[in-house]
Amino acid sequence: MNGIIIENIVANAQISEDINIQDLVEKIPELIYNPDDFKGATFKLDYPKTAVLILPSGKVICTGATKMEDIEQSIRRLTEKIANVGINVDTNPSIETQNIVASTDIKKELDLSFISKNLLLKNVNYEPDQFPGLIYNMDDIGVIVLVFSSGKIISTGAKSMEDASKAIEMMKEKLSSFGIL
């Protein structure tokens, strides 16, 4: 993906109509459960390095992955573990990507004031007193791009790898059109 790094993927799946979290935690003691802080339980994996949140609604949310294969593997390992203790769950649920965070570093200092004035777009917000980066909302693909003076560019909100990459490439093209790249 042309110097673009996937930093985090968040995805969810419905594995059951509902789950009794207390019962689940009693049967699978390695789950993290603190009902005063969070009504669900957390399943942490060392490899792939992810966390899967298990909600009473039967929904699971996986975060921390950098590849979709890691999301799939993490959810599969959790559902198999739950099924193995006698709780009925879908061990092959449909997984929906919610957010992909990607980044690149153009290794060049950027004048964000100049860029924000020259982008001339209603979807650009640069308020350095509130946030150190320029925020560019790409409504057409539902992605937000953050540009920092250090040259780091981050896309967030993408639902696909293609959109995450496309957003960063589009921003690089805009910077190039100003003679910055």
PDB file of C-alpha atoms in Angstrom:
ATOM      1  CA  MET A   1       0.000   0.000   0.000  1.00  0.00           C
ATOM      2  CA  ASN A   2       2.738   2.436  -0.959  1.00  0.00           C
ATOM      3  CA  GLY A   3       4.241   3.287   2.450  1.00  0.00           C
ATOM      4  CA  ILE A   4       0.857   3.162   4.169  1.00  0.00           C
ATOM      5  CA  ILE A   5       0.693   1.269   7.450  1.00  0.00           C
ATOM      6  CA  ILE A   6      -2.500  -0.174   8.912  1.00  0.00           C
ATOM      7  CA  GLU A   7      -2.404   0.861  12.577  1.00  0.00           C
ATOM      8  CA  ASN A   8      -5.689  -0.596  13.868  1.00  0.00           C
ATOM      9  CA  ILE A   9      -8.816  -2.335  12.667  1.00  0.00           C
ATOM     10  CA  VAL A  10     -12.052  -2.438  14.650  1.00  0.00           C
ATOM     11  CA  ALA A  11     -14.713  -4.934  13.620  1.00  0.00           C
ATOM     12  CA  ASN A  12     -17.765  -6.522  15.192  1.00  0.00           C
ATOM     13  CA  ALA A  13     -19.883  -9.628  14.898  1.00  0.00           C
ATOM     14  CA  GLN A  14     -23.091 -10.979  16.389  1.00  0.00           C
ATOM     15  CA  ILE A  15     -22.288 -14.374  17.940  1.00  0.00           C
ATOM     16  CA  SER A  16     -25.502 -14.927  19.914  1.00  0.00           C
ATOM     17  CA  GLU A  17     -28.911 -13.409  20.717  1.00  0.00           C
ATOM     18  CA  ASP A  18     -27.627 -12.632  24.191  1.00  0.00           C
ATOM     19  CA  ILE A  19     -24.898 -13.815  26.538  1.00  0.00           C
ATOM     20  CA  ASN A  20     -24.962 -14.124  30.307  1.00  0.00           C
ATOM     21  CA  ILE A  21     -21.611 -12.477  30.991  1.00  0.00           C
ATOM     22  CA  GLN A  22     -21.447 -13.626  34.630  1.00  0.00           C
ATOM     23  CA  ASP A  23     -21.972 -17.255  33.545  1.00  0.00           C
ATOM     24  CA  LEU A  24     -19.421 -16.854  30.754  1.00  0.00           C
ATOM     25  CA  VAL A  25     -16.757 -15.464  33.101  1.00  0.00           C
ATOM     26  CA  GLU A  26     -17.313 -18.320  35.559  1.00  0.00           C
ATOM     27  CA  LYS A  27     -16.759 -20.852  32.754  1.00  0.00           C
ATOM     28  CA  ILE A  28     -13.825 -19.027  31.127  1.00  0.00           C
ATOM     29  CA  PRO A  29     -11.772 -17.518  33.980  1.00  0.00           C
ATOM     30  CA  GLU A  30      -9.168 -15.844  31.732  1.00  0.00           C
ATOM     31  CA  LEU A  31     -11.790 -13.331  30.617  1.00  0.00           C
ATOM     32  CA  ILE A  32     -11.377  -9.891  32.154  1.00  0.00           C
ATOM     33  CA  TYR A  33     -14.546  -8.754  33.882  1.00  0.00           C
ATOM     34  CA  ASN A  34     -15.139  -5.739  36.086  1.00  0.00           C
ATOM     35  CA  PRO A  35     -18.880  -4.987  36.002  1.00  0.00           C
ATOM     36  CA  ASP A  36     -18.449  -1.685  37.862  1.00  0.00           C
ATOM     37  CA  ASP A  37     -16.407  -0.346  34.927  1.00  0.00           C
ATOM     38  CA  PHE A  38     -17.831  -2.242  31.940  1.00  0.00           C
ATOM     39  CA  LYS A  39     -20.859  -4.513  31.613  1.00  0.00           C
ATOM     40  CA  GLY A  40     -19.112  -6.788  29.134  1.00  0.00           C
ATOM     41  CA  ALA A  41     -16.068  -9.032  29.371  1.00  0.00           C
ATOM     42  CA  THR A  42     -12.751  -8.775  27.552  1.00  0.00           C
ATOM     43  CA  PHE A  43     -10.795 -11.569  25.898  1.00  0.00           C
ATOM     44  CA  LYS A  44      -7.163 -10.554  25.316  1.00  0.00           C
ATOM     45  CA  LEU A  45      -4.893 -12.459  22.983  1.00  0.00           C
ATOM     46  CA  ASP A  46      -1.116 -12.259  22.834  1.00  0.00           C
ATOM     47  CA  TYR A  47      -1.028 -13.447  19.236  1.00  0.00           C
ATOM     48  CA  PRO A  48      -2.515 -11.902  17.332  1.00  0.00           C
ATOM     49  CA  LYS A  49      -2.271  -8.965  19.759  1.00  0.00           C
ATOM     50  CA  THR A  50      -5.959  -8.097  19.937  1.00  0.00           C
ATOM     51  CA  ALA A  51      -8.765  -7.634  22.420  1.00  0.00           C
ATOM     52  CA  VAL A  52     -12.300  -8.873  21.892  1.00  0.00           C
ATOM     53  CA  LEU A  53     -15.061  -7.218  23.905  1.00  0.00           C
ATOM     54  CA  ILE A  54     -18.023  -9.480  24.628  1.00  0.00           C
ATOM     55  CA  LEU A  55     -21.298  -7.639  25.223  1.00  0.00           C
ATOM     56  CA  PRO A  56     -24.437  -8.980  26.949  1.00  0.00           C
ATOM     57  CA  SER A  57     -26.302  -8.408  23.658  1.00  0.00           C
ATOM     58  CA  GLY A  58     -24.246 -11.203  22.064  1.00  0.00           C
ATOM     59  CA  LYS A  59     -22.208  -8.751  20.036  1.00  0.00           C
ATOM     60  CA  VAL A  60     -18.408  -8.915  20.050  1.00  0.00           C
ATOM     61  CA  ILE A  61     -16.051  -6.099  19.081  1.00  0.00           C
ATOM     62  CA  CYS A  62     -12.462  -6.871  18.120  1.00  0.00           C
ATOM     63  CA  THR A  63      -9.770  -4.203  18.173  1.00  0.00           C
ATOM     64  CA  GLY A  64      -6.002  -3.981  17.908  1.00  0.00           C
ATOM     65  CA  ALA A  65      -5.543  -5.952  14.699  1.00  0.00           C
ATOM     66  CA  THR A  66      -3.561  -4.768  11.706  1.00  0.00           C
ATOM     67  CA  LYS A  67      -4.932  -7.421   9.311  1.00  0.00           C
ATOM     68  CA  MET A  68      -8.457  -8.727   8.755  1.00  0.00           C
ATOM     69  CA  GLU A  69      -7.085 -12.257   9.173  1.00  0.00           C
ATOM     70  CA  ASP A  70      -6.181 -11.349  12.777  1.00  0.00           C
ATOM     71  CA  ILE A  71      -9.736 -10.138  13.429  1.00  0.00           C
ATOM     72  CA  GLU A  72     -11.154 -13.362  12.002  1.00  0.00           C
ATOM     73  CA  GLN A  73      -8.718 -15.524  13.972  1.00  0.00           C
ATOM     74  CA  SER A  74      -9.393 -13.668  17.245  1.00  0.00           C
ATOM     75  CA  ILE A  75     -13.174 -13.929  16.948  1.00  0.00           C
ATOM     76  CA  ARG A  76     -12.942 -17.584  15.880  1.00  0.00           C
ATOM     77  CA  ARG A  77     -10.709 -18.448  18.867  1.00  0.00           C
ATOM     78  CA  LEU A  78     -13.148 -16.734  21.223  1.00  0.00           C
ATOM     79  CA  THR A  79     -16.270 -18.362  19.776  1.00  0.00           C
ATOM     80  CA  GLU A  80     -14.643 -21.811  19.828  1.00  0.00           C
ATOM     81  CA  LYS A  81     -13.624 -21.281  23.457  1.00  0.00           C
ATOM     82  CA  ILE A  82     -17.191 -20.252  24.352  1.00  0.00           C
ATOM     83  CA  ALA A  83     -18.699 -23.188  22.429  1.00  0.00           C
ATOM     84  CA  ASN A  84     -16.286 -25.584  24.179  1.00  0.00           C
ATOM     85  CA  VAL A  85     -17.753 -24.658  27.590  1.00  0.00           C
ATOM     86  CA  GLY A  86     -21.270 -25.453  26.390  1.00  0.00           C
ATOM     87  CA  ILE A  87     -22.599 -22.008  25.504  1.00  0.00           C
ATOM     88  CA  ASN A  88     -24.393 -21.870  22.156  1.00  0.00           C
ATOM     89  CA  VAL A  89     -22.760 -19.289  19.840  1.00  0.00           C
ATOM     90  CA  ASP A  90     -22.193 -18.834  16.123  1.00  0.00           C
ATOM     91  CA  THR A  91     -18.609 -20.016  15.580  1.00  0.00           C
ATOM     92  CA  ASN A  92     -18.502 -18.560  12.074  1.00  0.00           C
ATOM     93  CA  PRO A  93     -20.284 -15.202  12.352  1.00  0.00           C
ATOM     94  CA  SER A  94     -20.420 -12.511   9.716  1.00  0.00           C
ATOM     95  CA  ILE A  95     -17.789  -9.888  10.591  1.00  0.00           C
ATOM     96  CA  GLU A  96     -18.363  -6.214   9.837  1.00  0.00           C
ATOM     97  CA  THR A  97     -15.486  -3.731   9.702  1.00  0.00           C
ATOM     98  CA  GLN A  98     -16.278  -0.562  11.653  1.00  0.00           C
ATOM     99  CA  ASN A  99     -13.058   1.443  11.421  1.00  0.00           C
ATOM    100  CA  ILE A 100      -9.623   1.183   9.877  1.00  0.00           C
ATOM    101  CA  VAL A 101      -6.874   3.543  10.990  1.00  0.00           C
ATOM    102  CA  ALA A 102      -3.963   3.878   8.569  1.00  0.00           C
ATOM    103  CA  SER A 103      -0.954   6.173   8.439  1.00  0.00           C
ATOM    104  CA  THR A 104       1.995   7.270   6.390  1.00  0.00           C
ATOM    105  CA  ASP A 105       4.885   9.620   6.981  1.00  0.00           C
ATOM    106  CA  ILE A 106       5.972  11.841   4.106  1.00  0.00           C
ATOM    107  CA  LYS A 107       9.096  12.744   6.116  1.00  0.00           C
ATOM    108  CA  LYS A 108       8.735  16.442   5.486  1.00  0.00           C
ATOM    109  CA  GLU A 109       7.732  19.360   7.714  1.00  0.00           C
ATOM    110  CA  LEU A 110       4.401  20.833   6.643  1.00  0.00           C
ATOM    111  CA  ASP A 111       3.011  24.353   7.023  1.00  0.00           C
ATOM    112  CA  LEU A 112      -0.529  23.500   8.076  1.00  0.00           C
ATOM    113  CA  SER A 113      -1.711  27.129   7.957  1.00  0.00           C
ATOM    114  CA  PHE A 114      -0.640  27.351   4.318  1.00  0.00           C
ATOM    115  CA  ILE A 115      -2.263  24.009   3.520  1.00  0.00           C
ATOM    116  CA  SER A 116      -5.551  24.865   5.252  1.00  0.00           C
ATOM    117  CA  LYS A 117      -5.805  28.184   3.399  1.00  0.00           C
ATOM    118  CA  ASN A 118      -5.005  26.612   0.037  1.00  0.00           C
ATOM    119  CA  LEU A 119      -7.265  23.583   0.317  1.00  0.00           C
ATOM    120  CA  LEU A 120     -10.219  25.994   0.210  1.00  0.00           C
ATOM    121  CA  LEU A 121     -12.597  23.267   1.235  1.00  0.00           C
ATOM    122  CA  LYS A 122     -15.485  23.471   3.665  1.00  0.00           C
ATOM    123  CA  ASN A 123     -14.449  20.104   5.055  1.00  0.00           C
ATOM    124  CA  VAL A 124     -11.108  21.366   6.393  1.00  0.00           C
ATOM    125  CA  ASN A 125     -10.632  22.375  10.005  1.00  0.00           C
ATOM    126  CA  TYR A 126      -7.368  23.693  11.377  1.00  0.00           C
ATOM    127  CA  GLU A 127      -7.489  25.196  14.856  1.00  0.00           C
ATOM    128  CA  PRO A 128      -3.962  24.756  16.273  1.00  0.00           C
ATOM    129  CA  ASP A 129      -5.064  26.022  19.704  1.00  0.00           C
ATOM    130  CA  GLN A 130      -7.512  23.118  19.953  1.00  0.00           C
ATOM    131  CA  PHE A 131      -5.766  20.311  18.034  1.00  0.00           C
ATOM    132  CA  PRO A 132      -2.248  20.185  16.544  1.00  0.00           C
ATOM    133  CA  GLY A 133      -3.324  18.682  13.233  1.00  0.00           C
ATOM    134  CA  LEU A 134      -5.339  19.677  10.205  1.00  0.00           C
ATOM    135  CA  ILE A 135      -8.611  17.738   9.980  1.00  0.00           C
ATOM    136  CA  TYR A 136      -9.966  16.986   6.523  1.00  0.00           C
ATOM    137  CA  ASN A 137     -13.356  15.284   6.354  1.00  0.00           C
ATOM    138  CA  MET A 138     -13.701  13.317   3.110  1.00  0.00           C
ATOM    139  CA  ASP A 139     -17.476  12.966   3.152  1.00  0.00           C
ATOM    140  CA  ASP A 140     -17.582  11.178  -0.198  1.00  0.00           C
ATOM    141  CA  ILE A 141     -15.815   8.111   1.237  1.00  0.00           C
ATOM    142  CA  GLY A 142     -16.637   8.645   4.923  1.00  0.00           C
ATOM    143  CA  VAL A 143     -13.024   9.015   6.022  1.00  0.00           C
ATOM    144  CA  ILE A 144     -11.336  11.680   8.136  1.00  0.00           C
ATOM    145  CA  VAL A 145      -7.720  12.505   7.344  1.00  0.00           C
ATOM    146  CA  LEU A 146      -5.465  14.099   9.940  1.00  0.00           C
ATOM    147  CA  VAL A 147      -2.356  15.910   8.720  1.00  0.00           C
ATOM    148  CA  PHE A 148       0.376  16.898  11.162  1.00  0.00           C
ATOM    149  CA  SER A 149       3.202  19.396  10.731  1.00  0.00           C
ATOM    150  CA  SER A 150       5.697  16.541  11.217  1.00  0.00           C
ATOM    151  CA  GLY A 151       4.541  15.061   7.891  1.00  0.00           C
ATOM    152  CA  LYS A 152       2.489  12.284   9.449  1.00  0.00           C
ATOM    153  CA  ILE A 153      -0.861  11.639   7.724  1.00  0.00           C
ATOM    154  CA  ILE A 154      -3.520   9.467   9.378  1.00  0.00           C
ATOM    155  CA  SER A 155      -6.831   8.264   7.987  1.00  0.00           C
ATOM    156  CA  THR A 156      -9.611   7.095  10.275  1.00  0.00           C
ATOM    157  CA  GLY A 157     -13.178   5.984   9.774  1.00  0.00           C
ATOM    158  CA  ALA A 158     -12.573   3.856   6.682  1.00  0.00           C
ATOM    159  CA  LYS A 159     -14.617   0.675   6.343  1.00  0.00           C
ATOM    160  CA  SER A 160     -12.199  -0.914   3.854  1.00  0.00           C
ATOM    161  CA  MET A 161      -8.456  -1.058   3.261  1.00  0.00           C
ATOM    162  CA  GLU A 162      -9.072   0.506  -0.142  1.00  0.00           C
ATOM    163  CA  ASP A 163     -10.804   3.577   1.345  1.00  0.00           C
ATOM    164  CA  ALA A 164      -8.102   3.983   4.022  1.00  0.00           C
ATOM    165  CA  SER A 165      -5.413   3.930   1.349  1.00  0.00           C
ATOM    166  CA  LYS A 166      -7.422   6.069  -1.086  1.00  0.00           C
ATOM    167  CA  ALA A 167      -7.907   8.821   1.523  1.00  0.00           C
ATOM    168  CA  ILE A 168      -4.186   9.074   2.237  1.00  0.00           C
ATOM    169  CA  GLU A 169      -3.286   8.976  -1.464  1.00  0.00           C
ATOM    170  CA  MET A 170      -5.847  11.720  -2.207  1.00  0.00           C
ATOM    171  CA  MET A 171      -4.318  13.915   0.508  1.00  0.00           C
ATOM    172  CA  LYS A 172      -0.827  13.288  -0.859  1.00  0.00           C
ATOM    173  CA  GLU A 173      -2.075  14.292  -4.337  1.00  0.00           C
ATOM    174  CA  LYS A 174      -3.504  17.534  -2.914  1.00  0.00           C
ATOM    175  CA  LEU A 175      -0.196  18.292  -1.180  1.00  0.00           C
ATOM    176  CA  SER A 176       1.624  17.523  -4.412  1.00  0.00           C
ATOM    177  CA  SER A 177      -0.631  19.938  -6.323  1.00  0.00           C
ATOM    178  CA  PHE A 178       0.612  22.715  -3.990  1.00  0.00           C
ATOM    179  CA  GLY A 179       4.214  21.787  -4.750  1.00  0.00           C
ATOM    180  CA  ILE A 180       4.694  20.458  -1.226  1.00  0.00           C
ATOM    181  CA  LEU A 181       5.632  16.904  -2.241  1.00  0.00           C
TER     182      LEU A 181
END
